[in-house]
Amino acid sequence: MDEARNAFVTIEQDGPVALLGLNRPEKRNAISDRFVEAIAEAVATVEKTAKAGVIFGHGPHFCAGLDLAEHSEKTPIEGIEGSRRWHEVFRTIERGRIPWVSALHGAVVGGGLELAASTHIRVAEATAFFALPEGQRGIFVGGGGAVRVARLMGAARMTDLMLSGRVIDAATAERWNVVQYVVGEGEALEKAKQIAKAAAGNAPLSNYAVIHALSRIQDMSAEDGLFVESLMASFTQTSPEAKERLRAFLEKRAGKVALARDGGDDGR
Ligand code: 1HE
Protein backbone atom coordinates (compact mmCIF):
# COMPACT_ATOMS: atom_id res chain seq x y z
CA MET A 1 0.00 0.00 0.00
CA ASP A 2 1.28 3.44 -0.89
CA GLU A 3 0.49 6.16 1.54
CA ALA A 4 0.33 9.90 1.05
CA ARG A 5 -1.55 12.75 2.63
CA ASN A 6 -2.52 16.33 2.07
CA ALA A 7 -3.49 18.78 4.80
CA PHE A 8 -6.79 17.15 5.74
CA VAL A 9 -7.05 13.89 3.82
CA THR A 10 -4.94 10.74 3.99
CA ILE A 11 -4.61 8.84 0.74
CA GLU A 12 -3.82 5.14 0.54
CA GLN A 13 -3.89 2.87 -2.46
CA ASP A 14 -4.94 -0.73 -1.78
CA GLY A 15 -4.64 -2.47 -5.15
CA PRO A 16 -7.21 -0.87 -7.44
CA VAL A 17 -8.96 0.88 -4.55
CA ALA A 18 -8.06 4.33 -3.23
CA LEU A 19 -8.81 5.03 0.42
CA LEU A 20 -9.42 8.65 1.35
CA GLY A 21 -9.43 9.30 5.09
CA LEU A 22 -10.97 12.52 6.41
CA ASN A 23 -8.27 13.54 8.82
CA ARG A 24 -9.19 16.32 11.19
CA PRO A 25 -10.30 14.17 14.12
CA GLU A 26 -9.67 16.85 16.75
CA LYS A 27 -12.52 18.83 15.13
CA ARG A 28 -14.54 15.69 14.33
CA ASN A 29 -13.62 16.07 10.66
CA ALA A 30 -15.61 19.31 10.39
CA ILE A 31 -15.19 20.57 6.84
CA SER A 32 -13.59 24.00 6.47
CA ASP A 33 -12.93 25.78 3.17
CA ARG A 34 -9.42 24.36 3.05
CA PHE A 35 -10.75 20.91 3.87
CA VAL A 36 -13.14 21.06 0.88
CA GLU A 37 -10.16 21.90 -1.33
CA ALA A 38 -8.23 19.01 0.19
CA ILE A 39 -11.07 16.64 -0.70
CA ALA A 40 -11.12 18.05 -4.26
CA GLU A 41 -7.38 17.57 -4.61
CA ALA A 42 -7.44 14.05 -3.21
CA VAL A 43 -10.32 12.94 -5.46
CA ALA A 44 -8.64 14.42 -8.54
CA THR A 45 -5.38 12.68 -7.66
CA VAL A 46 -6.70 9.20 -7.03
CA GLU A 47 -9.29 8.95 -9.76
CA LYS A 48 -6.48 9.08 -12.34
CA THR A 49 -5.22 5.67 -11.25
CA ALA A 50 -7.72 3.96 -8.92
CA LYS A 51 -10.68 1.97 -10.20
CA ALA A 52 -12.85 2.63 -7.14
CA GLY A 53 -12.60 4.68 -3.97
CA VAL A 54 -13.55 4.55 -0.32
CA ILE A 55 -14.11 7.60 1.89
CA PHE A 56 -13.90 7.14 5.66
CA GLY A 57 -13.26 9.27 8.73
CA HIS A 58 -10.28 9.12 11.08
CA GLY A 59 -11.12 9.38 14.78
CA PRO A 60 -14.42 8.71 16.54
CA HIS A 61 -16.74 10.12 13.85
CA PHE A 62 -17.14 10.13 10.10
CA CYS A 63 -17.83 13.86 9.84
CA ALA A 64 -19.46 16.63 11.91
CA GLY A 65 -20.38 18.62 8.78
CA LEU A 66 -19.61 22.22 8.05
CA ASP A 67 -16.90 23.90 10.13
CA LEU A 68 -19.19 26.14 12.16
CA ALA A 69 -16.31 28.22 13.53
CA GLU A 70 -15.36 29.39 10.05
CA HIS A 71 -18.91 29.98 8.91
CA SER A 72 -20.01 32.29 11.68
CA GLU A 73 -17.92 35.00 9.96
CA LYS A 74 -19.16 34.73 6.35
CA THR A 75 -20.99 37.34 4.29
CA PRO A 76 -24.02 36.23 2.20
CA ILE A 77 -22.05 36.14 -1.04
CA GLU A 78 -19.24 34.17 0.57
CA GLY A 79 -21.88 31.76 1.82
CA ILE A 80 -23.29 31.20 -1.67
CA GLU A 81 -19.83 30.81 -3.17
CA GLY A 82 -18.86 28.37 -0.45
CA SER A 83 -21.97 26.27 -0.99
CA ARG A 84 -21.44 26.27 -4.76
CA ARG A 85 -17.89 25.09 -4.23
CA TRP A 86 -19.13 22.17 -2.11
CA HIS A 87 -21.50 21.36 -4.98
CA GLU A 88 -18.64 21.36 -7.48
CA VAL A 89 -16.41 19.19 -5.34
CA PHE A 90 -19.08 16.68 -4.35
CA ARG A 91 -20.12 16.47 -7.98
CA THR A 92 -16.62 15.24 -8.84
CA ILE A 93 -17.36 12.34 -6.48
CA GLU A 94 -20.90 11.64 -7.64
CA ARG A 95 -20.20 12.06 -11.33
CA GLY A 96 -16.51 11.47 -11.71
CA ARG A 97 -14.54 8.59 -13.19
CA ILE A 98 -14.83 5.96 -10.47
CA PRO A 99 -17.40 4.54 -8.06
CA TRP A 100 -17.11 5.65 -4.43
CA VAL A 101 -18.17 3.82 -1.28
CA SER A 102 -18.41 5.64 2.06
CA ALA A 103 -17.64 3.88 5.35
CA LEU A 104 -19.64 5.59 8.08
CA HIS A 105 -19.23 5.52 11.84
CA GLY A 106 -20.08 7.85 14.70
CA ALA A 107 -21.58 11.17 13.65
CA VAL A 108 -22.66 11.50 10.03
CA VAL A 109 -24.27 14.87 10.32
CA GLY A 110 -25.04 17.95 8.24
CA GLY A 111 -22.39 18.29 5.55
CA GLY A 112 -21.04 14.88 6.56
CA LEU A 113 -24.30 13.30 5.47
CA GLU A 114 -24.20 15.40 2.30
CA LEU A 115 -20.71 14.09 1.56
CA ALA A 116 -21.85 10.52 2.16
CA ALA A 117 -24.84 11.13 -0.11
CA SER A 118 -22.51 12.07 -2.96
CA THR A 119 -20.89 8.62 -2.81
CA HIS A 120 -22.52 5.74 -4.66
CA ILE A 121 -22.80 3.17 -1.86
CA ARG A 122 -22.93 3.80 1.89
CA VAL A 123 -21.87 1.30 4.56
CA ALA A 124 -22.66 2.19 8.18
CA GLU A 125 -21.55 0.73 11.48
CA ALA A 126 -24.48 -0.11 13.74
CA THR A 127 -23.42 2.69 16.10
CA ALA A 128 -23.42 5.43 13.43
CA PHE A 129 -25.94 8.23 13.79
CA PHE A 130 -27.37 10.61 11.26
CA ALA A 131 -28.82 14.10 11.63
CA LEU A 132 -29.34 17.40 9.88
CA PRO A 133 -28.95 19.93 12.72
CA GLU A 134 -28.86 22.90 10.35
CA GLY A 135 -32.12 24.28 11.77
CA GLN A 136 -30.63 24.33 15.25
CA ARG A 137 -27.61 26.24 13.93
CA GLY A 138 -29.76 28.77 12.06
CA ILE A 139 -28.60 27.65 8.62
CA PHE A 140 -29.74 25.37 5.78
CA VAL A 141 -28.16 22.47 3.95
CA GLY A 142 -25.64 23.73 1.41
CA GLY A 143 -23.62 20.73 0.30
CA GLY A 144 -26.16 19.19 -2.05
CA GLY A 145 -28.40 17.68 0.63
CA ALA A 146 -31.60 19.30 -0.61
CA VAL A 147 -31.18 17.17 -3.73
CA ARG A 148 -29.14 14.11 -2.75
CA VAL A 149 -30.25 13.46 0.83
CA ALA A 150 -33.87 14.23 -0.11
CA ARG A 151 -33.63 11.70 -2.94
CA LEU A 152 -32.30 8.99 -0.66
CA MET A 153 -34.71 9.33 2.26
CA GLY A 154 -37.48 11.37 0.64
CA ALA A 155 -38.34 15.02 1.27
CA ALA A 156 -40.87 14.21 4.03
CA ARG A 157 -38.27 12.43 6.16
CA MET A 158 -35.66 15.07 5.48
CA THR A 159 -38.15 17.77 6.49
CA ASP A 160 -38.75 15.86 9.73
CA LEU A 161 -34.99 15.63 10.49
CA MET A 162 -34.46 19.31 9.74
CA LEU A 163 -37.47 20.64 11.65
CA SER A 164 -37.44 18.33 14.66
CA GLY A 165 -33.70 17.82 15.08
CA ARG A 166 -34.35 14.06 15.07
CA VAL A 167 -31.26 11.86 15.15
CA ILE A 168 -31.62 8.46 13.51
CA ASP A 169 -29.58 5.30 14.04
CA ALA A 170 -28.04 3.11 11.38
CA ALA A 171 -30.92 0.62 11.31
CA THR A 172 -33.35 3.45 10.58
CA ALA A 173 -30.97 4.93 8.02
CA GLU A 174 -30.96 1.56 6.26
CA ARG A 175 -34.74 1.34 6.37
CA TRP A 176 -34.88 4.86 4.92
CA ASN A 177 -32.56 3.93 2.06
CA VAL A 178 -29.80 6.25 3.28
CA VAL A 179 -27.33 3.39 3.75
CA GLN A 180 -27.20 0.11 1.89
CA TYR A 181 -25.29 -1.95 4.48
CA VAL A 182 -25.15 -1.99 8.26
CA VAL A 183 -22.17 -3.77 9.83
CA GLY A 184 -20.73 -4.20 13.32
CA GLU A 185 -18.60 -1.64 15.11
CA GLY A 186 -15.18 -1.27 13.52
CA GLU A 187 -16.20 -3.17 10.37
CA ALA A 188 -17.35 -0.47 7.97
CA LEU A 189 -13.99 0.25 6.37
CA GLU A 190 -13.30 -3.42 5.59
CA LYS A 191 -16.79 -3.89 4.17
CA ALA A 192 -16.48 -0.72 2.09
CA LYS A 193 -13.12 -1.89 0.73
CA GLN A 194 -14.61 -5.25 -0.19
CA ILE A 195 -17.48 -3.55 -2.06
CA ALA A 196 -15.11 -1.11 -3.77
CA LYS A 197 -12.90 -4.01 -4.89
CA ALA A 198 -15.92 -5.76 -6.40
CA ALA A 199 -16.90 -2.56 -8.22
CA ALA A 200 -13.30 -2.11 -9.40
CA GLY A 201 -13.54 -5.50 -11.12
CA ASN A 202 -16.43 -4.42 -13.36
CA ALA A 203 -15.92 -3.10 -16.87
CA PRO A 204 -15.09 0.63 -16.49
CA LEU A 205 -17.67 1.49 -19.13
CA SER A 206 -20.42 -0.29 -17.16
CA ASN A 207 -19.40 1.59 -14.02
CA TYR A 208 -19.39 4.81 -15.99
CA ALA A 209 -22.94 4.08 -17.20
CA VAL A 210 -24.10 3.44 -13.63
CA ILE A 211 -22.47 6.61 -12.32
CA HIS A 212 -23.42 8.92 -15.17
CA ALA A 213 -26.52 7.52 -16.84
CA LEU A 214 -28.50 5.98 -13.99
CA SER A 215 -28.53 9.14 -11.88
CA ARG A 216 -29.42 11.35 -14.86
CA ILE A 217 -32.19 8.99 -15.96
CA GLN A 218 -33.88 9.63 -12.61
CA ASP A 219 -34.29 13.27 -13.71
CA MET A 220 -35.86 12.34 -17.07
CA SER A 221 -39.34 11.40 -18.14
CA ALA A 222 -39.88 7.62 -18.31
CA GLU A 223 -39.85 7.76 -22.12
CA ASP A 224 -36.57 9.68 -22.27
CA GLY A 225 -35.08 7.52 -19.54
CA LEU A 226 -35.86 4.32 -21.42
CA PHE A 227 -34.39 5.77 -24.60
CA VAL A 228 -31.14 6.75 -22.85
CA GLU A 229 -31.05 3.31 -21.24
CA SER A 230 -31.15 1.71 -24.69
CA LEU A 231 -28.32 3.93 -25.92
CA MET A 232 -26.18 3.04 -22.92
CA ALA A 233 -27.08 -0.65 -23.24
CA SER A 234 -25.99 -0.73 -26.86
CA PHE A 235 -22.89 1.36 -26.21
CA THR A 236 -21.70 -0.96 -23.44
CA GLN A 237 -22.70 -4.24 -25.11
CA THR A 238 -20.80 -3.48 -28.29
CA SER A 239 -17.58 -2.50 -26.52
CA PRO A 240 -14.61 -4.87 -26.97
CA GLU A 241 -14.46 -5.43 -23.22
CA ALA A 242 -18.10 -6.54 -23.08
CA LYS A 243 -17.53 -8.92 -25.98
CA GLU A 244 -14.60 -10.51 -24.17
CA ARG A 245 -16.51 -10.73 -20.87
CA LEU A 246 -19.57 -12.28 -22.53
CA ARG A 247 -17.35 -14.80 -24.35
CA ALA A 248 -15.58 -15.63 -21.08
CA PHE A 249 -18.90 -16.51 -19.49
CA LEU A 250 -20.02 -18.65 -22.42
CA GLU A 251 -16.67 -20.46 -22.40
CA LYS A 252 -17.06 -21.05 -18.65
CA ARG A 253 -14.07 -18.89 -17.77
CA ALA A 254 -16.12 -16.44 -15.69
CA GLY A 255 -17.89 -16.83 -12.37
CA LYS A 256 -21.58 -17.59 -12.02
CA VAL A 257 -23.98 -15.50 -10.04
CA ALA A 258 -24.46 -17.19 -6.66
CA LEU A 259 -25.51 -16.37 -3.14
CA ALA A 260 -22.69 -16.21 -0.64
CA ARG A 261 -22.20 -19.45 1.34
CA ASP A 262 -23.77 -17.99 4.46
CA GLY A 263 -27.03 -17.68 2.56
CA GLY A 264 -26.66 -14.18 1.24
CA ASP A 265 -25.29 -10.79 1.98
CA ASP A 266 -27.82 -8.75 3.90
CA GLY A 267 -25.10 -6.27 4.79
CA ARG A 268 -24.55 -7.59 8.31
C1 1HE B 1 -16.65 21.41 15.46
C2 1HE B 1 -17.74 20.87 14.75
C3 1HE B 1 -18.23 21.61 13.64
C4 1HE B 1 -17.26 19.52 16.35
N1 1HE B 1 -17.61 22.77 13.34
N2 1HE B 1 -16.08 22.56 15.11
N3 1HE B 1 -22.61 20.33 12.47
C5 1HE B 1 -23.11 20.21 13.70
O1 1HE B 1 -23.97 20.96 14.13
C6 1HE B 1 -22.50 19.16 14.56
C7 1HE B 1 -21.78 19.77 15.73
N4 1HE B 1 -20.96 18.80 16.43
C8 1HE B 1 -21.49 17.95 17.36
O2 1HE B 1 -22.68 17.85 17.58
C9 1HE B 1 -20.49 17.10 18.09
O3 1HE B 1 -19.22 17.75 18.05
C10 1HE B 1 -20.34 15.66 17.54
C11 1HE B 1 -21.61 14.85 17.87
C12 1HE B 1 -20.08 15.65 16.05
C13 1HE B 1 -19.12 14.99 18.21
O4 1HE B 1 -19.23 15.05 19.61
P1 1HE B 1 -17.90 14.78 20.49
O5 1HE B 1 -18.36 14.82 21.95
O6 1HE B 1 -17.22 13.57 20.02
O7 1HE B 1 -16.92 16.01 20.19
P2 1HE B 1 -16.98 17.53 20.70
O8 1HE B 1 -16.35 17.61 22.07
O9 1HE B 1 -18.35 18.09 20.60
O10 1HE B 1 -16.09 18.27 19.62
C14 1HE B 1 -14.66 18.17 19.59
C15 1HE B 1 -14.14 19.44 18.97
O11 1HE B 1 -14.61 19.51 17.62
C16 1HE B 1 -14.68 20.71 19.65
O12 1HE B 1 -13.67 21.68 19.52
P3 1HE B 1 -12.72 22.07 20.78
O13 1HE B 1 -11.82 23.14 20.24
O14 1HE B 1 -13.65 22.54 21.88
O15 1HE B 1 -12.00 20.80 21.14
C17 1HE B 1 -15.85 21.11 18.79
O16 1HE B 1 -16.15 22.46 18.86
C18 1HE B 1 -15.32 20.74 17.41
N5 1HE B 1 -16.39 20.55 16.46
N6 1HE B 1 -18.10 19.71 15.33
C19 1HE B 1 -16.58 23.21 14.08
N7 1HE B 1 -19.23 21.18 12.89
C20 1HE B 1 -22.51 22.90 3.43
S1 1HE B 1 -23.74 23.23 4.54
C21 1HE B 1 -23.67 22.00 5.76
C22 1HE B 1 -24.29 22.51 7.01
C23 1HE B 1 -23.90 21.70 8.18
O17 1HE B 1 -23.09 20.83 8.12
S2 1HE B 1 -24.72 22.10 9.63
C24 1HE B 1 -24.21 20.92 10.77
C25 1HE B 1 -22.99 21.32 11.51
mmCIF file of C-alpha atoms in Angstrom, residues 109 129-132 161 164-169:
data_model
loop_
_atom_site.group_PDB
_atom_site.id
_atom_site.type_symbol
_atom_site.label_atom_id
_atom_site.label_comp_id
_atom_site.label_asym_id
_atom_site.label_seq_id
_atom_site.Cartn_x
_atom_site.Cartn_y
_atom_site.Cartn_z
ATOM 1 C CA VAL A 109 -24.273 14.871 10.315
ATOM 2 C CA PHE A 129 -25.940 8.232 13.794
ATOM 3 C CA PHE A 130 -27.374 10.607 11.258
ATOM 4 C CA ALA A 131 -28.819 14.101 11.627
ATOM 5 C CA LEU A 132 -29.340 17.404 9.880
ATOM 6 C CA LEU A 161 -34.990 15.628 10.490
ATOM 7 C CA SER A 164 -37.436 18.328 14.657
ATOM 8 C CA GLY A 165 -33.698 17.818 15.077
ATOM 9 C CA ARG A 166 -34.348 14.062 15.070
ATOM 10 C CA VAL A 167 -31.257 11.860 15.146
ATOM 11 C CA ILE A 168 -31.624 8.456 13.507
ATOM 12 C CA ASP A 169 -29.584 5.303 14.035
#
